[in-house]
Tab-separated table of C-alpha atoms and ligand atoms in Angstrom:
chain	number	residue	atom	x	y	z
A	1	MET	CA	14.747	24.060	-5.983
A	2	VAL	CA	13.921	22.308	-2.746
A	3	ASN	CA	14.107	18.481	-2.861
A	4	PHE	CA	11.385	17.602	-0.356
A	5	GLU	CA	11.649	13.842	-0.660
A	6	LYS	CA	15.231	13.844	0.754
A	7	LEU	CA	14.334	15.654	3.977
A	8	PHE	CA	14.333	13.662	7.248
A	9	GLY	CA	16.570	11.042	5.636
A	10	GLY	CA	13.887	10.459	2.982
A	11	ILE	CA	11.979	8.276	5.512
A	12	TYR	CA	8.542	9.635	4.679
A	13	LYS	CA	8.533	8.842	1.011
A	14	ASP	CA	5.774	6.232	0.398
A	15	LYS	CA	5.089	5.856	4.171
A	16	VAL	CA	1.486	5.479	5.175
A	17	VAL	CA	0.946	8.280	7.687
A	18	LEU	CA	-2.150	9.032	9.710
A	19	VAL	CA	-2.497	12.626	10.957
A	20	THR	CA	-5.301	13.098	13.438
A	21	GLY	CA	-6.503	16.701	13.427
A	22	HIS	CA	-5.419	17.026	9.750
A	23	ASN	CA	-7.716	19.988	9.153
A	24	GLY	CA	-6.657	21.952	12.216
A	25	PHE	CA	-4.030	24.682	12.205
A	26	LYS	CA	-0.988	22.397	12.777
A	27	GLY	CA	-2.485	19.406	11.078
A	28	SER	CA	-3.073	21.258	7.827
A	29	TRP	CA	0.606	22.356	7.619
A	30	LEU	CA	1.816	18.943	8.640
A	31	SER	CA	-0.369	17.043	6.071
A	32	TYR	CA	0.690	19.407	3.328
A	33	TRP	CA	4.405	19.058	4.127
A	34	LEU	CA	4.184	15.251	4.450
A	35	LYS	CA	2.380	15.044	1.109
A	36	GLN	CA	5.179	16.997	-0.472
A	37	MET	CA	7.691	14.568	0.923
A	38	GLY	CA	5.938	11.784	-0.888
A	39	ALA	CA	4.023	10.227	2.082
A	40	LYS	CA	0.641	8.581	1.663
A	41	VAL	CA	-1.209	10.837	4.131
A	42	TYR	CA	-4.532	10.062	5.702
A	43	GLY	CA	-6.475	12.325	8.054
A	44	TYR	CA	-8.992	11.877	10.879
A	45	ALA	CA	-10.753	14.915	12.361
A	46	LEU	CA	-14.099	16.584	12.944
A	47	LYS	CA	-15.645	18.595	10.139
A	48	PRO	CA	-14.208	22.071	10.373
A	49	GLU	CA	-16.505	24.531	12.092
A	50	ILE	CA	-14.743	27.775	11.307
A	51	ALA	CA	-14.419	29.281	7.832
A	52	PRO	CA	-12.072	29.977	6.268
A	53	ASN	CA	-10.181	26.774	6.935
A	54	HIS	CA	-6.522	26.398	5.979
A	55	PHE	CA	-6.813	22.674	5.015
A	56	SER	CA	-9.797	23.337	2.708
A	57	LEU	CA	-8.020	26.228	1.058
A	58	LEU	CA	-4.847	24.181	0.528
A	59	ASN	CA	-6.772	21.140	-0.621
A	60	PRO	CA	-3.616	18.908	-0.450
A	61	GLY	CA	-5.277	15.900	-2.026
A	62	ILE	CA	-5.078	13.499	0.887
A	63	GLU	CA	-7.699	10.947	1.877
A	64	TYR	CA	-9.512	11.688	5.154
A	65	ILE	CA	-12.528	10.917	7.318
A	66	GLU	CA	-14.589	13.472	9.276
A	67	ALA	CA	-15.396	11.706	12.596
A	68	ASP	CA	-15.027	11.961	16.344
A	69	LEU	CA	-12.066	10.483	18.173
A	70	ARG	CA	-14.539	9.309	20.855
A	71	ASP	CA	-16.352	7.141	18.265
A	72	VAL	CA	-14.262	4.025	18.980
A	73	LYS	CA	-15.744	1.856	16.205
A	74	THR	CA	-15.185	4.440	13.399
A	75	LEU	CA	-11.681	5.120	14.658
A	76	GLU	CA	-10.632	1.525	14.879
A	77	ASP	CA	-12.282	0.672	11.506
A	78	TYR	CA	-10.287	3.539	9.967
A	79	PHE	CA	-6.989	2.262	11.405
A	80	GLU	CA	-7.871	-1.193	10.077
A	81	LYS	CA	-8.709	0.142	6.655
A	82	ILE	CA	-5.625	2.315	6.062
A	83	GLN	CA	-3.032	0.295	8.046
A	84	PRO	CA	-0.886	3.287	9.028
A	85	GLU	CA	2.852	2.888	9.780
A	86	ILE	CA	3.099	6.070	11.807
A	87	VAL	CA	0.503	8.184	13.605
A	88	PHE	CA	0.937	11.872	14.334
A	89	HIS	CA	-1.864	12.455	16.917
A	90	LEU	CA	-2.785	16.143	16.921
A	91	ALA	CA	-6.549	16.097	17.226
A	92	ALA	CA	-7.712	17.828	20.367
A	93	GLN	CA	-9.838	20.580	21.903
A	94	ALA	CA	-6.778	22.822	21.707
A	95	LEU	CA	-7.839	26.021	23.485
A	96	VAL	CA	-7.730	27.200	27.130
A	97	ARG	CA	-10.737	29.444	27.248
A	98	PRO	CA	-13.357	27.037	25.697
A	99	SER	CA	-12.065	24.450	28.194
A	100	TYR	CA	-13.742	26.490	30.933
A	101	THR	CA	-17.100	26.444	29.186
A	102	ASP	CA	-16.760	22.810	28.155
A	103	PRO	CA	-14.521	20.929	30.550
A	104	VAL	CA	-16.146	17.630	29.861
A	105	GLY	CA	-15.852	17.892	26.108
A	106	THR	CA	-12.214	19.058	26.443
A	107	ILE	CA	-11.158	16.315	28.810
A	108	SER	CA	-13.111	13.528	27.025
A	109	THR	CA	-11.755	14.499	23.617
A	110	ASN	CA	-8.131	15.004	24.795
A	111	VAL	CA	-7.821	12.196	27.266
A	112	MET	CA	-10.376	9.546	26.161
A	113	GLY	CA	-9.704	10.458	22.515
A	114	THR	CA	-6.004	9.771	22.986
A	115	LEU	CA	-6.725	6.602	24.887
A	116	ASN	CA	-8.835	5.423	21.883
A	117	VAL	CA	-5.980	6.222	19.521
A	118	PHE	CA	-3.552	4.223	21.672
A	119	GLU	CA	-6.002	1.252	21.828
A	120	ALA	CA	-6.489	1.471	18.006
A	121	VAL	CA	-2.690	1.277	17.652
A	122	ARG	CA	-2.554	-1.760	19.827
A	123	LYS	CA	-5.017	-3.521	17.534
A	124	THR	CA	-3.380	-2.459	14.284
A	125	LYS	CA	-0.172	-4.303	13.747
A	126	SER	CA	1.043	-2.015	10.894
A	127	VAL	CA	1.768	0.900	13.365
A	128	LYS	CA	5.404	1.260	14.244
A	129	ALA	CA	5.440	4.715	15.739
A	130	ILE	CA	3.227	7.250	17.449
A	131	VAL	CA	4.072	10.949	17.855
A	132	ASN	CA	1.621	12.155	20.441
A	133	VAL	CA	1.273	15.903	20.498
A	134	THR	CA	0.558	17.430	23.895
A	135	SER	CA	1.581	20.975	24.995
A	136	ASP	CA	3.873	23.037	27.110
A	137	LYS	CA	0.867	23.476	29.333
A	138	CYS	CA	1.215	19.880	30.525
A	139	TYR	CA	3.728	21.015	33.107
A	140	GLU	CA	2.733	22.189	36.563
A	141	ASN	CA	3.197	25.893	36.004
A	142	LYS	CA	5.116	27.536	38.790
A	143	GLU	CA	5.319	30.919	37.024
A	144	TRP	CA	9.038	30.872	37.405
A	145	ILE	CA	11.632	32.364	35.067
A	146	TRP	CA	13.310	29.102	34.140
A	147	GLY	CA	12.282	26.853	31.311
A	148	TYR	CA	10.466	23.542	32.077
A	149	ARG	CA	12.357	20.308	31.439
A	150	GLU	CA	10.941	17.079	30.284
A	151	ASN	CA	11.212	15.499	33.719
A	152	ASP	CA	9.464	18.295	35.585
A	153	PRO	CA	6.123	17.349	37.182
A	154	MET	CA	2.934	17.384	35.212
A	155	GLY	CA	0.034	19.604	36.239
A	156	GLY	CA	-2.555	22.017	34.819
A	157	TYR	CA	-4.622	24.819	36.343
A	158	ASP	CA	-7.427	24.963	33.729
A	159	PRO	CA	-9.204	21.913	32.162
A	160	TYR	CA	-7.227	22.207	28.852
A	161	SER	CA	-3.865	22.164	30.625
A	162	VAL	CA	-4.790	19.402	32.984
A	163	SER	CA	-6.059	17.331	30.045
A	164	LYS	CA	-2.611	17.602	28.479
A	165	GLY	CA	-0.912	16.757	31.799
A	166	MET	CA	-3.235	13.688	32.048
A	167	VAL	CA	-2.408	12.660	28.487
A	168	GLU	CA	1.296	12.797	29.329
A	169	LEU	CA	0.789	10.535	32.371
A	170	MET	CA	-1.254	8.215	30.241
A	171	THR	CA	1.461	8.176	27.550
A	172	SER	CA	4.026	7.263	30.193
A	173	SER	CA	1.757	4.513	31.521
A	174	TYR	CA	1.222	3.009	28.002
A	175	ARG	CA	4.942	3.158	27.365
A	176	ASN	CA	5.483	1.172	30.534
A	177	SER	CA	2.492	-1.190	30.238
A	178	PHE	CA	2.067	-1.980	26.510
A	179	PHE	CA	4.945	-0.423	24.554
A	180	ASN	CA	7.772	-1.110	26.966
A	181	LEU	CA	11.166	-0.748	25.405
A	182	LYS	CA	12.397	-4.004	26.997
A	183	ASP	CA	9.664	-5.910	25.123
A	184	TYR	CA	10.280	-4.084	21.813
A	185	LYS	CA	10.325	-6.439	18.885
A	186	GLN	CA	9.336	-9.328	21.091
A	187	LYS	CA	5.875	-8.536	22.438
A	188	HIS	CA	5.167	-5.375	20.381
A	189	ASP	CA	6.533	-3.194	17.555
A	190	VAL	CA	5.498	0.260	18.675
A	191	LEU	CA	7.673	3.216	19.670
A	192	LEU	CA	5.707	5.992	21.428
A	193	ALA	CA	6.960	9.586	21.902
A	194	SER	CA	5.195	12.649	23.175
A	195	VAL	CA	6.020	16.142	22.008
A	196	ARG	CA	5.402	19.447	23.874
A	197	ALA	CA	5.512	22.787	22.170
A	198	GLY	CA	4.488	26.286	23.137
A	199	ASN	CA	2.611	28.982	21.413
A	200	VAL	CA	2.652	28.330	17.780
A	201	ILE	CA	1.917	31.002	15.079
A	202	GLY	CA	1.771	31.039	11.321
A	203	GLY	CA	-0.626	31.572	8.446
A	204	GLY	CA	-3.982	29.723	8.321
A	205	ASP	CA	-4.981	29.826	12.005
A	206	TRP	CA	-8.410	31.300	12.510
A	207	ALA	CA	-9.151	29.898	16.003
A	208	THR	CA	-10.862	32.175	18.472
A	209	ASP	CA	-8.985	33.530	21.418
A	210	ARG	CA	-5.603	33.191	19.960
A	211	LEU	CA	-3.518	36.388	19.663
A	212	ILE	CA	-2.366	36.349	16.033
A	213	PRO	CA	-5.789	35.252	14.581
A	214	ASP	CA	-7.486	37.983	16.731
A	215	ILE	CA	-4.938	40.595	15.478
A	216	VAL	CA	-5.237	39.797	11.782
A	217	LYS	CA	-8.993	39.341	11.735
A	218	ALA	CA	-9.360	42.836	13.232
A	219	ALA	CA	-6.697	44.238	10.855
A	220	ALA	CA	-8.602	42.825	7.895
A	221	LYS	CA	-11.646	44.779	9.079
A	222	GLN	CA	-9.491	47.804	9.792
A	223	GLU	CA	-10.496	47.518	13.444
A	224	ALA	CA	-8.425	47.669	16.662
A	225	VAL	CA	-7.937	44.429	18.561
A	226	LEU	CA	-8.329	44.321	22.368
A	227	ILE	CA	-5.278	42.853	23.973
A	228	ARG	CA	-5.718	41.281	27.374
A	229	ASN	CA	-2.685	40.301	29.364
A	230	PRO	CA	-0.179	42.421	27.424
A	231	LYS	CA	2.653	41.408	29.854
A	232	ALA	CA	2.063	37.674	29.526
A	233	THR	CA	5.268	36.071	28.062
A	234	ARG	CA	5.129	33.220	25.613
A	235	PRO	CA	7.688	31.188	23.656
A	236	TRP	CA	6.598	32.222	20.134
A	237	GLN	CA	7.523	30.010	17.192
A	238	HIS	CA	6.388	29.433	13.662
A	239	VAL	CA	4.262	26.339	13.183
A	240	LEU	CA	6.923	24.826	10.938
A	241	GLU	CA	9.375	24.725	13.887
A	242	PRO	CA	7.602	22.267	16.157
A	243	LEU	CA	6.426	20.334	13.063
A	244	SER	CA	10.140	19.874	12.075
A	245	GLY	CA	10.635	18.545	15.672
A	246	TYR	CA	7.666	16.153	15.379
A	247	LEU	CA	8.906	14.935	11.955
A	248	THR	CA	12.442	14.437	13.387
A	249	ILE	CA	11.081	12.276	16.189
A	250	GLY	CA	8.935	10.355	13.706
A	251	TRP	CA	12.009	9.790	11.542
A	252	ARG	CA	14.046	8.404	14.463
A	253	LEU	CA	11.214	6.240	15.708
A	254	LEU	CA	10.708	4.776	12.193
A	255	GLU	CA	14.423	3.976	12.171
A	256	GLU	CA	13.685	1.891	15.274
A	257	LYS	CA	15.831	4.055	17.500
A	258	THR	CA	14.353	3.245	20.882
A	259	GLU	CA	16.072	6.030	22.820
A	260	TYR	CA	13.816	8.579	21.125
A	261	ALA	CA	10.560	6.970	22.487
A	262	ASP	CA	10.281	9.578	25.201
A	263	GLY	CA	8.974	13.114	26.024
A	264	TRP	CA	10.424	16.052	24.035
A	265	ASN	CA	10.163	19.814	24.340
A	266	PHE	CA	10.256	21.845	21.084
A	267	GLY	CA	10.475	25.567	21.677
A	268	PRO	CA	12.249	28.599	20.335
A	269	ASP	CA	15.600	29.963	21.537
A	270	LEU	CA	15.073	32.113	24.664
A	271	ASP	CA	15.232	35.492	22.715
A	272	SER	CA	11.876	34.477	21.114
A	273	ASN	CA	10.160	34.662	24.502
A	274	LEU	CA	8.370	37.971	24.071
A	275	SER	CA	5.335	39.489	25.723
A	276	VAL	CA	1.909	39.658	23.990
A	277	GLY	CA	2.312	43.439	23.775
A	278	GLU	CA	5.744	43.142	22.129
A	279	ILE	CA	4.449	40.724	19.551
A	280	ALA	CA	1.548	43.008	18.711
A	281	GLU	CA	4.001	45.873	18.151
A	282	LEU	CA	6.168	43.722	15.806
A	283	ALA	CA	3.023	42.687	13.838
A	284	LYS	CA	2.209	46.338	13.311
A	285	LYS	CA	5.533	46.898	11.663
A	286	VAL	CA	4.711	44.266	9.053
A	287	TRP	CA	1.054	45.237	8.380
A	288	ALA	CA	0.189	48.820	9.058
A	289	GLU	CA	-3.561	48.046	9.506
A	290	VAL	CA	-2.725	46.291	12.778
A	291	GLN	CA	-4.170	48.371	15.645
A	292	ILE	CA	-4.001	47.451	19.250
A	293	LYS	CA	-5.890	48.591	22.390
A	294	ILE	CA	-5.058	47.295	25.827
A	295	GLY	CA	-8.116	46.132	27.705
A	296	SER	CA	-8.840	45.349	31.312
A	297	ASN	CA	-8.341	41.856	32.557
A	298	LYS	CA	-11.322	41.917	34.967
A	299	ASP	CA	-13.598	38.839	35.028
A	300	GLU	CA	-11.159	36.921	32.877
A	301	HIS	CA	-10.397	33.261	33.618
A	302	HIS	CA	-6.954	32.511	34.993
A	303	GLU	CA	-4.288	32.292	32.328
A	304	ALA	CA	-0.657	31.462	32.817
A	305	ASN	CA	1.642	34.557	32.626
A	306	LEU	CA	5.057	33.012	32.316
A	307	LEU	CA	5.716	29.724	30.536
A	308	MET	CA	8.950	28.758	28.899
A	309	LEU	CA	10.384	25.446	27.716
A	310	ASP	CA	13.965	24.302	28.173
A	311	CYS	CA	14.839	22.547	24.882
A	312	SER	CA	18.296	21.402	25.782
A	313	LYS	CA	17.315	17.768	25.466
A	314	ALA	CA	16.105	18.181	21.806
A	315	ASN	CA	19.078	20.402	21.043
A	316	LYS	CA	21.665	17.976	22.404
A	317	LEU	CA	20.299	14.477	21.877
A	318	LEU	CA	18.224	15.008	18.810
A	319	LYS	CA	20.401	17.849	17.421
A	320	TRP	CA	17.126	19.630	16.615
A	321	HIS	CA	17.255	23.470	16.491
A	322	PRO	CA	14.872	26.211	15.457
A	323	VAL	CA	15.332	27.618	12.010
A	324	TRP	CA	13.854	31.122	12.179
A	325	GLY	CA	14.356	33.905	14.771
A	326	ILE	CA	11.511	35.978	16.036
A	327	ASP	CA	11.686	38.596	13.278
A	328	ASP	CA	11.401	36.070	10.449
A	329	THR	CA	8.630	34.290	12.446
A	330	ILE	CA	6.512	37.393	12.827
A	331	ASP	CA	7.261	38.717	9.350
A	332	THR	CA	6.324	35.401	7.675
A	333	THR	CA	3.178	34.958	9.769
A	334	ILE	CA	1.758	38.464	9.421
A	335	SER	CA	2.679	38.627	5.695
A	336	TRP	CA	0.753	35.315	5.155
A	337	TYR	CA	-2.497	36.985	6.416
A	338	LYS	CA	-1.817	40.305	4.742
A	339	ASP	CA	-1.407	38.559	1.336
A	340	PHE	CA	-4.385	36.356	2.005
A	341	TYR	CA	-6.720	39.262	2.834
A	342	GLU	CA	-5.299	41.848	0.340
A	343	LYS	CA	-4.294	39.641	-2.597
A	344	ASP	CA	-6.184	36.440	-2.077
A	345	VAL	CA	-2.933	34.524	-2.203
A	346	LEU	CA	-1.799	31.548	-0.066
A	347	ASN	CA	1.812	31.721	0.913
A	348	THR	CA	1.923	28.231	2.510
A	349	GLN	CA	4.081	26.714	-0.201
A	350	LYS	CA	6.403	29.650	-0.301
A	351	ASP	CA	6.743	29.710	3.479
A	352	ILE	CA	7.673	25.984	3.607
A	353	GLU	CA	10.231	26.485	0.801
A	354	ASN	CA	11.837	29.432	2.540
A	355	PHE	CA	11.877	27.565	5.862
A	356	VAL	CA	13.557	24.522	4.312
A	357	ARG	CA	16.041	26.686	2.431
A	358	LYS	CA	17.042	28.477	5.581
A	359	ALA	CA	17.300	25.103	7.413
A	360	VAL	CA	19.628	23.836	4.692
A	361	GLU	CA	21.719	26.969	5.037
A	362	LYS	CA	21.916	26.415	8.792
A	363	GLU	CA	22.727	22.729	8.324
A	364	ILE	CA	19.924	21.619	10.460
A	365	ILE	CA	19.976	17.853	11.090
A	366	TRP	CA	16.805	16.961	9.171
A	367	THR	CA	18.146	18.533	5.925
A	368	LYS	CA	21.320	16.430	5.780
B	401	NAD	N1	-1.587	25.906	18.317
B	401	NAD	C1	-0.838	25.960	19.413
B	401	NAD	O1	-0.358	27.102	19.754
B	401	NAD	C2	-0.603	24.714	20.264
B	401	NAD	C3	0.287	24.858	21.347
B	401	NAD	C4	0.554	23.729	22.117
B	401	NAD	C5	-0.078	22.521	21.779
B	401	NAD	N2	-0.968	22.414	20.725
B	401	NAD	C6	-1.528	21.114	20.474
B	401	NAD	O2	-1.321	20.799	19.074
B	401	NAD	C7	-2.421	20.070	18.563
B	401	NAD	C8	-2.972	20.736	17.326
B	401	NAD	O3	-3.441	22.019	17.705
B	401	NAD	P1	-3.974	23.059	16.591
B	401	NAD	O4	-3.523	24.412	17.011
B	401	NAD	O5	-3.726	22.539	15.276
B	401	NAD	O6	-5.514	22.956	16.988
B	401	NAD	P2	-6.839	23.219	16.084
B	401	NAD	O7	-7.921	23.574	17.053
B	401	NAD	O8	-6.555	24.119	14.950
B	401	NAD	O9	-7.190	21.796	15.464
B	401	NAD	C9	-7.708	20.758	16.308
B	401	NAD	C10	-8.011	19.565	15.387
B	401	NAD	O10	-8.561	18.553	16.231
B	401	NAD	C11	-9.749	18.032	15.665
B	401	NAD	N3	-10.609	17.604	16.727
B	401	NAD	C12	-11.068	18.321	17.812
B	401	NAD	N4	-11.883	17.551	18.491
B	401	NAD	C13	-12.001	16.362	17.912
B	401	NAD	C14	-12.734	15.175	18.156
B	401	NAD	N5	-13.536	15.083	19.267
B	401	NAD	N6	-12.675	14.193	17.307
B	401	NAD	C15	-11.782	14.250	16.205
B	401	NAD	N7	-11.089	15.317	15.948
B	401	NAD	C16	-11.193	16.369	16.746
B	401	NAD	C17	-10.287	19.196	14.902
B	401	NAD	O11	-11.240	18.797	13.946
B	401	NAD	C18	-9.013	19.817	14.307
B	401	NAD	O12	-8.692	19.075	13.163
B	401	NAD	C19	-3.409	19.947	19.698
B	401	NAD	O13	-3.206	18.707	20.343
B	401	NAD	C20	-3.016	21.077	20.650
B	401	NAD	O14	-3.405	20.827	21.942
B	401	NAD	C21	-1.196	23.549	19.954
C-alpha cells in the first residue's frame, strides 16, 4: 500500500496549492497526485475544448475556476480568495504548430499570462513559492548532439518556443527585481523556480499534433497514423517524471531552501532519446492496432529535429532521477489508452501507484 502523504517529506499535506492549467494533460495528473498527498488543491484554466478530457474523467474533487490568465481581475481575485501557499504555473498554449496559426494568442497567453501570475503573487502575501513550468524549447536550439544546460542561451525559432524563452528571461528578471534572494525574508517571502522538461507522454493526453495522441486516436479507429519527421529525436518521458521533479522543487522551496530558486532541467536518461519512428514501433508492440505510415514533410512548418536536455544539475544538486526507463514508459502509456478504449478503464491511479512503488524500490530522494 502506497503512503502518499509521506512523499516529498510530507510537505504537501494540508498545503493550499494552486495549479494553473489543472485540466490540461500535465495539470490533471499533478492535481490528482497532489490531492492524494493531502493538499488542498485549486485550479485555474480555460474550459476544456477537447473531449474526452482527462481531468473531467478523473474528477479529482478539487475546487477550480474556468477563466483566462489574461483576465487580470479574475486572476487576482482568485489568488485573493484562495490564498495559495505555492503555485504550480502550467497553463499555456502548449503546442508548436498552433503557435504558427495564432502567434499572438500563444505569446500573449504564455508571456503576459505568466506576467499576470507573477504580479498576482506579488499582491498575495500567502504565496511562498512558484514553480514556473516552461519547456526544453526555451533554449536556442543549435541542433547539436549535446544536451542543453540550464545556463545555455535562451532562444526559440517558432512562436511557441520563443514564448517559453521569453518567459524564462522574465522569470530571471522577476527573480532579480522582486524576488531577489538577498532580500528574501526582508522585503519579500517568495522563492521562484522555473522548470524545463522535454516531450512528455502518458495516458489522458488528447491534444492535436502530438505523436502519442495521434497514434492512439488512429489505433482506436483501426486506422494508420501518418508520421511526419520519423527521424526527429526527442527525450521521451512519462508525465509523472517531470511532475516528480516539479514537486521536488516545490518541496525544497517550501522548506525555504533558497539555492533551489533557479532554473532546472528534468529529462530522461540519454537512452530514452529515441526517434519518433522508434517510438511508434515500440507502441505497436504494446497495442497491435497501432499502424504507422511515413508521410512527406513537404509544406510543413519548421520543427526542431534534435533536442536533448542535460539533467546533471537536477541529478547532482537535487538528487532527482527518473524512475522508469523507456520500455516501462511506452508500455504504461500505450496500455493506458488501450484499456481506456477497449475496456473503458482509467489506469491513472494504478500508474501513479506503480510509479511510486518503483521510485521507493530505487530509493529516489522524494520517497525517503
Ligand atoms: N506536454 C509536453 O510534452 C510539454 C513539454 C514541455 C513543456 N510543456 C509545458 O507544460 C505545461 C503544461 O502542458 P500540457 O501538456 O499539460 O498542456 P495542455 O495543452 O494539455 O494544457 C494547457 C492548460 O493551459 C490552460 N490554458 C491555455 N490557455 C489558457 C489561458 N489563456 N488562460 C488560462 N488557462 C489557459 C488550458 O486550459 C489547459 O488547462 C505548459 O506550460 C507547456 O508549455 C509541456
